[in-house]
Coordinates of C-alpha atoms in Angstrom, one line a residue:
M1 CA 0.0 0.0 0.0
L2 CA 2.7 2.5 1.1
E3 CA 4.9 1.2 -1.8
N4 CA 2.1 2.1 -4.3
F5 CA 1.6 5.5 -2.6
W6 CA 5.3 6.4 -3.0
F7 CA 5.4 5.0 -6.6
N8 CA 2.5 7.3 -7.6
V9 CA 4.0 10.3 -5.8
K10 CA 7.4 9.7 -7.4
Y11 CA 5.6 9.4 -10.8
G12 CA 4.2 12.9 -10.2
I13 CA 7.6 14.3 -9.2
N14 CA 9.3 12.8 -12.2
H15 CA 6.5 14.1 -14.5
V16 CA 7.4 17.7 -13.5
L17 CA 11.2 17.2 -13.4
D18 CA 11.4 15.2 -16.6
P19 CA 14.3 16.8 -18.7
N20 CA 12.5 15.8 -21.9
G21 CA 9.3 17.6 -20.9
Y22 CA 10.8 20.8 -19.5
D23 CA 7.7 22.9 -20.5
H24 CA 6.4 22.4 -16.9
V25 CA 9.6 23.8 -15.4
L26 CA 9.6 26.8 -17.8
F27 CA 6.0 27.7 -16.8
L28 CA 6.9 27.5 -13.1
M29 CA 10.0 29.7 -13.7
V30 CA 7.9 32.5 -15.3
L31 CA 5.2 32.1 -12.7
A32 CA 7.7 32.4 -9.8
V33 CA 10.3 34.9 -11.1
P34 CA 8.4 38.1 -10.2
Y35 CA 8.3 37.1 -6.5
V36 CA 10.7 37.0 -3.6
F37 CA 10.8 34.8 -0.5
K38 CA 8.5 37.0 1.5
D39 CA 5.8 36.4 -1.1
W40 CA 5.9 32.7 -0.5
K41 CA 2.2 32.4 0.4
R42 CA 1.1 33.9 -2.8
V43 CA 3.5 31.8 -4.8
L44 CA 2.4 28.7 -3.1
L45 CA -1.3 29.6 -3.8
L46 CA -0.4 30.1 -7.5
V47 CA 1.4 26.8 -7.7
S48 CA -1.5 25.1 -6.0
M49 CA -4.0 26.6 -8.5
F50 CA -1.8 25.2 -11.3
T51 CA -1.8 21.8 -9.7
L52 CA -5.6 22.0 -9.3
G53 CA -6.1 22.8 -12.9
H54 CA -3.6 20.1 -14.0
T55 CA -5.4 17.5 -11.8
L56 CA -8.9 18.5 -13.0
S57 CA -8.0 17.8 -16.6
L58 CA -6.6 14.4 -15.6
V59 CA -9.9 13.6 -13.8
L60 CA -11.9 14.7 -16.9
A61 CA -9.6 12.5 -19.1
A62 CA -9.4 9.5 -16.8
Y63 CA -13.2 9.3 -16.7
D64 CA -13.6 9.9 -20.5
I65 CA -15.5 13.2 -19.9
V66 CA -13.2 15.1 -22.3
S67 CA -11.2 14.1 -25.3
V68 CA -8.8 16.6 -26.9
N69 CA -6.8 17.1 -30.0
G70 CA -3.3 16.3 -28.9
K71 CA -1.6 18.5 -31.5
L72 CA -3.7 21.5 -30.4
V73 CA -2.8 21.0 -26.7
E74 CA 0.9 20.5 -27.6
F75 CA 0.7 23.8 -29.4
L76 CA -1.2 25.6 -26.6
I77 CA 1.2 24.6 -23.8
P78 CA 4.2 26.6 -25.0
V79 CA 1.7 29.4 -25.9
T80 CA 0.7 29.6 -22.2
I81 CA 4.3 29.9 -21.2
L82 CA 4.9 32.6 -23.8
I83 CA 1.9 34.6 -22.6
A84 CA 3.1 34.4 -18.9
A85 CA 6.7 35.4 -19.9
I86 CA 5.5 38.3 -22.0
Y87 CA 3.3 39.4 -19.2
N88 CA 6.3 39.4 -16.9
V89 CA 8.3 41.5 -19.4
F90 CA 5.6 44.2 -19.6
T91 CA 4.9 44.3 -15.9
A92 CA 8.5 43.9 -14.5
G93 CA 9.3 46.6 -12.0
K94 CA 5.8 48.1 -12.0
K95 CA 3.7 48.3 -8.9
E96 CA 1.5 45.3 -8.6
T97 CA -2.1 46.2 -9.2
N98 CA -4.8 44.1 -7.5
K99 CA -5.4 41.8 -10.4
I100 CA -4.8 38.7 -8.2
G101 CA -8.1 37.1 -9.1
L102 CA -7.2 37.3 -12.8
L103 CA -3.8 35.8 -12.1
F104 CA -5.2 32.9 -10.1
F105 CA -7.9 32.2 -12.7
T106 CA -5.3 32.3 -15.6
T107 CA -3.0 30.0 -13.7
L108 CA -5.8 27.6 -13.1
A109 CA -6.8 27.7 -16.8
F110 CA -3.1 27.2 -17.9
G111 CA -3.0 24.2 -15.4
L112 CA -6.0 22.7 -17.2
I113 CA -4.2 23.0 -20.6
H114 CA -0.9 21.5 -19.3
G115 CA -2.9 18.7 -17.7
L116 CA -4.6 17.8 -21.0
G117 CA -1.1 17.5 -22.5
F118 CA -0.4 14.6 -20.1
A119 CA -3.9 13.1 -20.2
R120 CA -3.2 10.3 -22.6
E121 CA -0.1 9.1 -20.8
F122 CA -1.9 9.3 -17.5
K123 CA -4.8 7.2 -18.8
M124 CA -2.4 4.5 -19.8
F125 CA -0.7 4.8 -16.4
A126 CA -4.1 4.5 -14.6
G127 CA -5.2 1.7 -16.9
T128 CA -8.1 -0.2 -15.4
S129 CA -7.2 0.9 -11.8
E130 CA -10.2 0.6 -9.5
N131 CA -9.1 3.6 -7.5
K132 CA -8.4 6.4 -10.0
I133 CA -9.2 9.2 -7.6
E134 CA -6.6 7.9 -5.0
L135 CA -4.1 7.5 -7.8
L136 CA -4.8 11.1 -9.0
I137 CA -4.4 12.5 -5.5
E138 CA -1.1 10.8 -5.0
F139 CA 0.1 11.8 -8.4
A140 CA -1.0 15.5 -7.7
L141 CA 0.9 15.4 -4.4
G142 CA 4.1 14.4 -6.4
I143 CA 3.4 17.3 -8.8
E144 CA 3.0 19.8 -6.0
I145 CA 6.2 18.6 -4.2
A146 CA 8.2 19.0 -7.5
Q147 CA 6.7 22.4 -8.2
V148 CA 7.6 23.7 -4.7
I149 CA 11.2 22.5 -5.3
I150 CA 11.4 24.4 -8.6
V151 CA 9.8 27.5 -7.2
F152 CA 12.2 27.4 -4.2
V153 CA 15.2 27.2 -6.6
V154 CA 13.8 30.1 -8.7
L155 CA 13.3 32.3 -5.6
F156 CA 16.7 31.3 -4.3
L157 CA 18.4 32.2 -7.6
G158 CA 16.5 35.5 -7.6
F159 CA 17.8 36.1 -4.1
L160 CA 21.4 35.4 -5.2
F161 CA 21.2 37.5 -8.3
Q162 CA 19.6 40.4 -6.5
T163 CA 21.8 40.4 -3.4
I164 CA 25.2 39.1 -4.5
F165 CA 25.2 40.2 -8.2
R166 CA 23.2 43.3 -7.6
F167 CA 20.6 42.7 -10.3
S168 CA 17.6 44.9 -9.8
R169 CA 14.4 42.9 -9.4
R170 CA 13.1 44.3 -12.7
D171 CA 16.3 43.1 -14.6
W172 CA 16.1 39.7 -13.0
V173 CA 12.5 39.2 -14.1
M174 CA 13.3 40.6 -17.6
V175 CA 16.4 38.3 -18.1
L176 CA 14.8 35.1 -16.9
S177 CA 11.5 35.8 -18.8
A178 CA 13.5 36.6 -22.0
I179 CA 15.4 33.3 -21.7
V180 CA 12.1 31.4 -21.4
I181 CA 10.7 33.3 -24.4
G182 CA 13.8 32.3 -26.4
L183 CA 13.2 28.6 -25.4
V184 CA 9.4 28.5 -26.1
I185 CA 9.3 30.2 -29.5
P186 CA 11.0 27.2 -31.2
M187 CA 8.6 24.9 -29.4
I188 CA 5.6 26.9 -30.9
T189 CA 7.0 27.2 -34.4
G190 CA 8.1 23.6 -34.4
S191 CA 4.7 22.2 -33.3
D192 CA 2.9 19.6 -35.3
L193 CA -0.2 21.8 -35.5
L194 CA 1.7 24.6 -37.4
N195 CA 3.6 22.1 -39.5
A196 CA 0.8 19.8 -40.5
S197 CA 0.7 19.6 -44.3

């Protein structure tokens, strides 16, 4: 029982930290980069909204409630990362307005899209499992653990660059967001959806 629990949690952790599927990491980077350690509650809430969205799509897929076009989802995932990164570039260094509700809603929606990208693989993993909900909760716990690790690393790097290397907060957000933009544009232009003949 405990062995199964850890297997499913580890599966969730590996899903996020998979070097071949680094889109998840890129999204978390642009999500966390505008913040510092004292904002940890807000960042944790944002990350949890993303996990919730991700898990909801897996529930919908596991129970055959939704079926999606894989090529469309694979195209939309880097688009969500690009939108978040561009948003950072345009808002870096500006006083934060109280659009928190919109930010949480957008993060939840982006989580749904990212989850749909993994739905087919998750369905195969769940197979004919009797207890899909338990499996989903354990998998979601693994995702949350991995996401908290990534966010901590991003906040820690932000702390280093802003205190030791004297980067301004605005420059740090701009540089990291620009790097992510550079990484996701080829993912978008190389997608099967755009290159379908």
